mmCIF file of C-alpha atoms in Angstrom:
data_model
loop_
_atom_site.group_PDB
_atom_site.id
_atom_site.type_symbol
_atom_site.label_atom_id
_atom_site.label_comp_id
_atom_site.label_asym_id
_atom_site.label_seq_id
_atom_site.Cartn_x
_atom_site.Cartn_y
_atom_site.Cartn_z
ATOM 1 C CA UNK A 10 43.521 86.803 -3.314
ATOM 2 C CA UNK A 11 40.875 84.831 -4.744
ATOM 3 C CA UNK A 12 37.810 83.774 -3.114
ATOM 4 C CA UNK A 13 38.322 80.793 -4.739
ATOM 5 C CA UNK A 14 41.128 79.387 -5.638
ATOM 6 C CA UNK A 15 42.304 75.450 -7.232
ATOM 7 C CA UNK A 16 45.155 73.719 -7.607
ATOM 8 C CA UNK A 17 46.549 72.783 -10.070
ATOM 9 C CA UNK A 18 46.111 74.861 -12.207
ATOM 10 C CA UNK A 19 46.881 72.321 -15.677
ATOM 11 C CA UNK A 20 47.483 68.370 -14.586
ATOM 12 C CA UNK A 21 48.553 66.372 -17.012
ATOM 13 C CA UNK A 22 47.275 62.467 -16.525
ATOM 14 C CA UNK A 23 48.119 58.872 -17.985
ATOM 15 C CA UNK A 24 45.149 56.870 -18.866
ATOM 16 C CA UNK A 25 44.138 55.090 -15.825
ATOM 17 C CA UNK A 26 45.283 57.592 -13.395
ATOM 18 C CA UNK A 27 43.814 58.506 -10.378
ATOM 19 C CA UNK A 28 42.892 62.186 -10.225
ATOM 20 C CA UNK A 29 42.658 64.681 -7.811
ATOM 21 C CA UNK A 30 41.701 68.559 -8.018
ATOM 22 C CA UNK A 31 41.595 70.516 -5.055
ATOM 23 C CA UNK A 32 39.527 73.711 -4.523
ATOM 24 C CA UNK A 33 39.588 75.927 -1.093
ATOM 25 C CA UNK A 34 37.459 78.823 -0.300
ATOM 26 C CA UNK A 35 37.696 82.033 1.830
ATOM 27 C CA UNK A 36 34.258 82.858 2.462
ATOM 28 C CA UNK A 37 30.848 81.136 3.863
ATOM 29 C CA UNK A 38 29.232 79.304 1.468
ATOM 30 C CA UNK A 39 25.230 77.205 1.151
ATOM 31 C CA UNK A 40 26.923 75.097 -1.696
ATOM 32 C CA UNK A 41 29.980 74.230 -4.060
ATOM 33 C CA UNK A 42 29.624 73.064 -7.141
ATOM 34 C CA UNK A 43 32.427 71.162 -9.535
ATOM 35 C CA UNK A 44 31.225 71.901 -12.979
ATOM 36 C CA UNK A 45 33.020 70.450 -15.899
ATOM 37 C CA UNK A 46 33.962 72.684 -19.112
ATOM 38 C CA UNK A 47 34.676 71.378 -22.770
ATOM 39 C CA UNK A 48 36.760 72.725 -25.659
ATOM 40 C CA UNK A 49 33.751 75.296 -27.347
ATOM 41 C CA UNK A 50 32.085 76.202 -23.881
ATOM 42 C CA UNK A 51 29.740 74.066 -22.678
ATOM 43 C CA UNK A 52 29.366 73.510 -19.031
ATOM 44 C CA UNK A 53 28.106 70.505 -17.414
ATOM 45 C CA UNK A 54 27.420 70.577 -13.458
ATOM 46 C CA UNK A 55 29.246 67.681 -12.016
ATOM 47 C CA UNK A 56 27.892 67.576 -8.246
ATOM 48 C CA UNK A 57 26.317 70.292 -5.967
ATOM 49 C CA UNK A 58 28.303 69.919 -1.958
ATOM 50 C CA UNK A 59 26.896 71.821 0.795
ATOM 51 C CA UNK A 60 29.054 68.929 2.778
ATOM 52 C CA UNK A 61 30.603 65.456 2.931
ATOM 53 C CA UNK A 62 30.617 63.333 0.090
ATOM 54 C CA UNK A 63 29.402 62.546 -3.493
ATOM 55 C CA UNK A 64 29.870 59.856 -6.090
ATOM 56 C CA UNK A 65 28.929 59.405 -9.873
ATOM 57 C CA UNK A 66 30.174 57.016 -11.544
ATOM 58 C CA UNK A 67 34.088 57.531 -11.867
ATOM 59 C CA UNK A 68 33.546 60.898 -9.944
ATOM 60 C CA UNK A 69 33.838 61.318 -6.578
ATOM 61 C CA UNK A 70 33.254 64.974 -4.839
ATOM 62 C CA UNK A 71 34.239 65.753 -1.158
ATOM 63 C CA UNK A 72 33.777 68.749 1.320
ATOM 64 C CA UNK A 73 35.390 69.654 4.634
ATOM 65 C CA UNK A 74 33.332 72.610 5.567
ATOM 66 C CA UNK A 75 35.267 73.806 8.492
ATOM 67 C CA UNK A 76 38.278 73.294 6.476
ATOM 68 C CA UNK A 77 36.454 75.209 3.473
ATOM 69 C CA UNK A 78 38.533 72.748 0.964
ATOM 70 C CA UNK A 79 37.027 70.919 -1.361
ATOM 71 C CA UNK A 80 37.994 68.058 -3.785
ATOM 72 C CA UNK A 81 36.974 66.289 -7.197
ATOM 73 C CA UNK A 82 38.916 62.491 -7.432
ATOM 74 C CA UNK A 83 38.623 61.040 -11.142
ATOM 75 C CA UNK A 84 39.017 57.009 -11.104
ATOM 76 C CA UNK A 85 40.742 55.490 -13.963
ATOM 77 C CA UNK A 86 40.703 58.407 -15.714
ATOM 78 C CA UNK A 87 40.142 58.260 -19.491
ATOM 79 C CA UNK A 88 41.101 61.142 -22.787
ATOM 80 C CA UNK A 89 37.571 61.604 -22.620
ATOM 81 C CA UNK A 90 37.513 63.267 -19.612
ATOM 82 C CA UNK A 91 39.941 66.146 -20.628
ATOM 83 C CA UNK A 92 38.222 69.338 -19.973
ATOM 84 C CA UNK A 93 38.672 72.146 -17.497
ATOM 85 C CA UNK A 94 37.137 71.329 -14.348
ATOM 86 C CA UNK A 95 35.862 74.570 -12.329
ATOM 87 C CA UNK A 96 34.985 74.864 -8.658
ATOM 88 C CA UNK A 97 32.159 77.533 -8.065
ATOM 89 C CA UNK A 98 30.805 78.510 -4.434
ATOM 90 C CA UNK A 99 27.473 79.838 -3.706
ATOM 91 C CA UNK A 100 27.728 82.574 -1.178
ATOM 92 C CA UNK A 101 25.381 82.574 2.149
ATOM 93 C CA UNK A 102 24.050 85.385 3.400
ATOM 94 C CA UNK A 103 20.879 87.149 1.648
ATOM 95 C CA UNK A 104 22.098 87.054 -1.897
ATOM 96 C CA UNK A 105 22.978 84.243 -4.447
ATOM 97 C CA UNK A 106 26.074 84.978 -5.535
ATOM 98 C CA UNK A 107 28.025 82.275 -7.409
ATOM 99 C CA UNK A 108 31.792 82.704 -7.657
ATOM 100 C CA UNK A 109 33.923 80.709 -9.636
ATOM 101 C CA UNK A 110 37.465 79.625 -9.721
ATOM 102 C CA UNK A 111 40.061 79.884 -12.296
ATOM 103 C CA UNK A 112 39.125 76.301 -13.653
ATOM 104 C CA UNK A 113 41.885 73.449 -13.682
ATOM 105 C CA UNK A 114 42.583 72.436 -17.064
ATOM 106 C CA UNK A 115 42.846 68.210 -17.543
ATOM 107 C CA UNK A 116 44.410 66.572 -20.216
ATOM 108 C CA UNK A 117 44.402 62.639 -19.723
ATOM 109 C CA UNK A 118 46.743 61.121 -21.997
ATOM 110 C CA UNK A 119 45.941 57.635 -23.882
ATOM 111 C CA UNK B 15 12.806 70.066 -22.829
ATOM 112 C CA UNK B 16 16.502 69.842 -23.951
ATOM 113 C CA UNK B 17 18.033 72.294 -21.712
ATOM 114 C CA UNK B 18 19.219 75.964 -21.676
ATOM 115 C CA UNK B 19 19.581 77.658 -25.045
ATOM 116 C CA UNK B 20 21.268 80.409 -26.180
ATOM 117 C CA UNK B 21 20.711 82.511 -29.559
ATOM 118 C CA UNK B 22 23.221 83.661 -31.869
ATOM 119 C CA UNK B 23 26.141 81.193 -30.771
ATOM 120 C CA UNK B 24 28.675 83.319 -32.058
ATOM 121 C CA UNK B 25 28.605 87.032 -32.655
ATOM 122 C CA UNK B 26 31.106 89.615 -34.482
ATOM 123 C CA UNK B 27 29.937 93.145 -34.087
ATOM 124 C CA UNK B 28 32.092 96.353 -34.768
ATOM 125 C CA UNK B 29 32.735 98.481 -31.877
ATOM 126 C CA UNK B 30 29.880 100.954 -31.075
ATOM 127 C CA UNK B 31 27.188 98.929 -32.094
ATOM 128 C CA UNK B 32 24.600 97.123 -29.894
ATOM 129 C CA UNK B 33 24.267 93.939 -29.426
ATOM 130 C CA UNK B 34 21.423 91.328 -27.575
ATOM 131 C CA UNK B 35 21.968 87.620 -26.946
ATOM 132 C CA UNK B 36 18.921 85.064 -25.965
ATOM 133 C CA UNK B 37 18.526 82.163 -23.351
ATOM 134 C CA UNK B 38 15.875 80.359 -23.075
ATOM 135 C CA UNK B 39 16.132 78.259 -19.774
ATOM 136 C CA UNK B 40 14.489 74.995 -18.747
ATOM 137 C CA UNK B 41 10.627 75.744 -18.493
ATOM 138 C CA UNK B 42 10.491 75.142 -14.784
ATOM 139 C CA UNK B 43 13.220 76.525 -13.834
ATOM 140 C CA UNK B 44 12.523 79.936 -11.492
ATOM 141 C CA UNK B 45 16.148 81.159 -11.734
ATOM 142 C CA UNK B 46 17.846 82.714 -14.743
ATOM 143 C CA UNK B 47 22.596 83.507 -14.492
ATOM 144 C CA UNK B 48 24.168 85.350 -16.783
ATOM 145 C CA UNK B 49 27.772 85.060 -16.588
ATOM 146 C CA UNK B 50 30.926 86.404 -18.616
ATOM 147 C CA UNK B 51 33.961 84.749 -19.410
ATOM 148 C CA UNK B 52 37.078 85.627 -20.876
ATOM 149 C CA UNK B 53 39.909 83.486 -21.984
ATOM 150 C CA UNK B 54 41.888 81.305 -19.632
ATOM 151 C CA UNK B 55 39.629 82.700 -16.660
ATOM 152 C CA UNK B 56 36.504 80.981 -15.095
ATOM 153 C CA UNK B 57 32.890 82.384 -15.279
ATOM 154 C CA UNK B 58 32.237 85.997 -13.840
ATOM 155 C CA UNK B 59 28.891 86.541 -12.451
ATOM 156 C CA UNK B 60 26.846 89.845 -13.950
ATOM 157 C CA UNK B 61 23.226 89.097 -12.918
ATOM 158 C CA UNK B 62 20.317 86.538 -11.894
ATOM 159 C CA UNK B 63 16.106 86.433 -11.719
ATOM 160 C CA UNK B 64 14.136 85.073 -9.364
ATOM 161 C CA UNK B 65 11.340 84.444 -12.111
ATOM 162 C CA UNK B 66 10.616 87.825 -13.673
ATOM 163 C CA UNK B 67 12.711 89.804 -11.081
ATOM 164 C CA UNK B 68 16.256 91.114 -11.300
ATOM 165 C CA UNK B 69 17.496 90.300 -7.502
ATOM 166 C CA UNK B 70 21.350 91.216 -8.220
ATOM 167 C CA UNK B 71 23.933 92.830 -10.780
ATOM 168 C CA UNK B 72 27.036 92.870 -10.474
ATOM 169 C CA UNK B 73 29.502 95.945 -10.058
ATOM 170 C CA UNK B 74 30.703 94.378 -13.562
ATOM 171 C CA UNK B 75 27.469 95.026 -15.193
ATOM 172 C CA UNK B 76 28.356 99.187 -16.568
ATOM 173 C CA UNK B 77 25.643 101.008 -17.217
ATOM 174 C CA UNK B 78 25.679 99.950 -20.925
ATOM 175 C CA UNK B 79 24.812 96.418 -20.355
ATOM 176 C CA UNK B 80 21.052 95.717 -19.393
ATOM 177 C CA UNK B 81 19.347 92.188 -18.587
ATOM 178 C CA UNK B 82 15.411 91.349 -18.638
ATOM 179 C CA UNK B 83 13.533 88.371 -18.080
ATOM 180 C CA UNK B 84 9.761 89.844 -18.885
ATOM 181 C CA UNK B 85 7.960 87.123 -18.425
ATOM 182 C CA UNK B 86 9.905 84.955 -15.839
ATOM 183 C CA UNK B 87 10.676 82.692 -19.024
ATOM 184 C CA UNK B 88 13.788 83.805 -21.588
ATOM 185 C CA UNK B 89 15.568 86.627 -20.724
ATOM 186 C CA UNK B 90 17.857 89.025 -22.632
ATOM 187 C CA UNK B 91 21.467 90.669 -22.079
ATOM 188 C CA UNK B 92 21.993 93.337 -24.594
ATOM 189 C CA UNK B 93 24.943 95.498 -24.476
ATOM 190 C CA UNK B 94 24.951 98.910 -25.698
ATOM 191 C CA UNK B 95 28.389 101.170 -27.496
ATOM 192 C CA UNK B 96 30.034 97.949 -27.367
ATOM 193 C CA UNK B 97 33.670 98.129 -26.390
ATOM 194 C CA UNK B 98 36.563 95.785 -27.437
ATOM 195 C CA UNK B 99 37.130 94.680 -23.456
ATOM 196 C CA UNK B 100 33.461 93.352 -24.009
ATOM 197 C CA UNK B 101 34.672 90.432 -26.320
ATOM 198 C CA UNK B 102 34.326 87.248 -24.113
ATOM 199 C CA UNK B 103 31.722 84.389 -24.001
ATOM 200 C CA UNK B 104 28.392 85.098 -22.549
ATOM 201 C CA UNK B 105 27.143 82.145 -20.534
ATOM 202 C CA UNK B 106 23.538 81.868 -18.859
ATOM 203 C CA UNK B 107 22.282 79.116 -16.954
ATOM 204 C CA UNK B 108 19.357 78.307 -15.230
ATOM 205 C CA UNK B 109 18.309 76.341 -12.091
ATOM 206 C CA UNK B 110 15.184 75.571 -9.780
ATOM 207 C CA UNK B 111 14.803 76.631 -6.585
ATOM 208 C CA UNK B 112 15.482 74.421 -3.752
ATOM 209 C CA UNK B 113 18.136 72.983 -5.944
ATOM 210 C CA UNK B 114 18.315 69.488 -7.289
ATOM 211 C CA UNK B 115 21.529 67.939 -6.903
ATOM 212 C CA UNK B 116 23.134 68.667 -9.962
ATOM 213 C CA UNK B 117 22.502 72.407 -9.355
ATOM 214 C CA UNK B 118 22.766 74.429 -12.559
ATOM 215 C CA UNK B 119 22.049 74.026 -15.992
ATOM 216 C CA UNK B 120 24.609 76.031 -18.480
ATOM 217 C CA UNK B 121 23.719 77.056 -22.115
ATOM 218 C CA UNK B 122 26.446 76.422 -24.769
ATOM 219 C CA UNK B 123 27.099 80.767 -24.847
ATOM 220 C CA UNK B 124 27.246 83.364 -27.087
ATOM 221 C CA UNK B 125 30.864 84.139 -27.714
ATOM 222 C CA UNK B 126 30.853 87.546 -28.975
ATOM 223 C CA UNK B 127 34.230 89.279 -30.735
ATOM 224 C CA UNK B 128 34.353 93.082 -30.652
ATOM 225 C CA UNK B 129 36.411 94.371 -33.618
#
C-alpha cells in the first residue's frame, strides 16, 4: 500500500463543475502539499496544509489531520484547469522526505 | 529571478554513456529536490541539500547516480553506465526554509530517453 494514495484516479468534469480530489495518508506528516502538473511537466505548488483550510481563488484545500485525509475542491471548474493534480506529504520526524501520490488526472470538458 | 531552471530539457543518450542535468534554483532558496518520474506515476524522491550539504538519498539513488550542490547554489545529478530503466523525467525543485505557503518551486525537467 501506498503511503499516499488519491482518488480518483482520472475524473472527467463538465465546465462549471464542482470538483473534488481526495488524498489520505498513512504516515505522520509537518505538511501536504496539492501541486498541479501540466501536459510537458511542469509543476506548480497549489497550497502547502499542515491543517485546516486554504483558499485561492477557485481553489480550495482542506486537512483533517487526525483523519490524515486531505482534499482539493475546484469551483466552476474551467478546460483550463485540466492537468494532473498530485498530493505530496512531507514526512515528520528528523528527515525531509517528500512523498508523492500517483497524481489524479483532470480533464474539464467545455 | 524567474524560478527554478533546468539544463538540457530533453536528453537522448545511448545506453552506457553518462549523462549530467543542471538546476539552478531560486537564489535564496537554502533547499535543493531532485526527483524522478516515470510515466503515469507521480514524482519519486532521490535526494535534497540543505545549502551545500547532501542531508538524504534515497535507496533509489544506485551507486551510479551522484548529486552535488558545491556551492549551496546549482546543483548537478549525473548518472553514470546509463541503463534503459533510467529513462524518465528528472525534476528538481527548490524551496526556503521555514516554508512560505506555496512550499516548493519545480523546474520544467530534464526528460531523458535511454536507447
Amino acid at each position: 500500500k501506498n503511503e499516499v494514495e488519491q482518488s480518483p484516479q482520472n475524473l472527467t468534469a463538465q465546465e462549471g463543475e464542482f470538483i473534488t480530489i481526495n488524498c489520505s495518508y498513512s504516515v505522520g506528516i509537518s505538511a501536504l502539499h496539492w501541486l498541479q502538473q501540466h501536459p510537458g511537466g511542469g509543476i506548480v505548488s497549489l497550497f502547502m496544509l499542515s491543517s485546516g483550510k486554504k483558499k485561492h481563488g477557485r481553489l480550495i484545500a482542506t486537512i483533517n489531520i487526525q483523519e490524515k485525509h486531505s482534499s482539493l475542491h475546484i469551483t466552476a471548474s474551467h478546460p483550463r484547469d485540466s492537468a494532473v493534480y498530485i498530493c505530496a506529504v512531507k514526512n515528520s520526524g528528523g528527515y525531509q522526505k517528500v512523498t508523492f501520490g500517483t497524481g489524479t488526472k483532470l480533464q474539464v470538458i467545455p | 529571478d524567474t524560478g527554478v531552471s533546468q539544463d538540457p530539457r530533453h536528453k537522448i543518450t545511448k545506453r552506457g554513456q553518462n549523462v549530467t542535468f543542471r538546476c539552478d534554483p531560486i537564489s535564496e532558496h537554502n533547499r535543493l529536490y531532485w526527483y524522478r518520474q516515470t510515466l503515469g506515476q507521480g514524482p519519486e524522491f532521490l535526494t535534497y541539500f540543505q545549502n551545500e550539504a547532501q542531508l538524504e538519498k534515497s535507496r533509489l539513488l544506485s551507486d551510479r547516480f551522484s548529486a552535488e550542490r558545491p556551492k549551496g547554489s546549482f546543483s548537478t545529478l549525473e548518472i553514470q553506465r546509463t541503463e534503459q530503466g533510467d529513462s524518465a523525467m528528472y525534476l528538481c525543485a527548490s524551496s526556503v526554509e521555514p516554508q512560505g505557503a506555496r512550499g516548493y518551486t519545480f523546474g520544467s525537467g530534464t526528460r531523458l530517453t535511454v536507447v
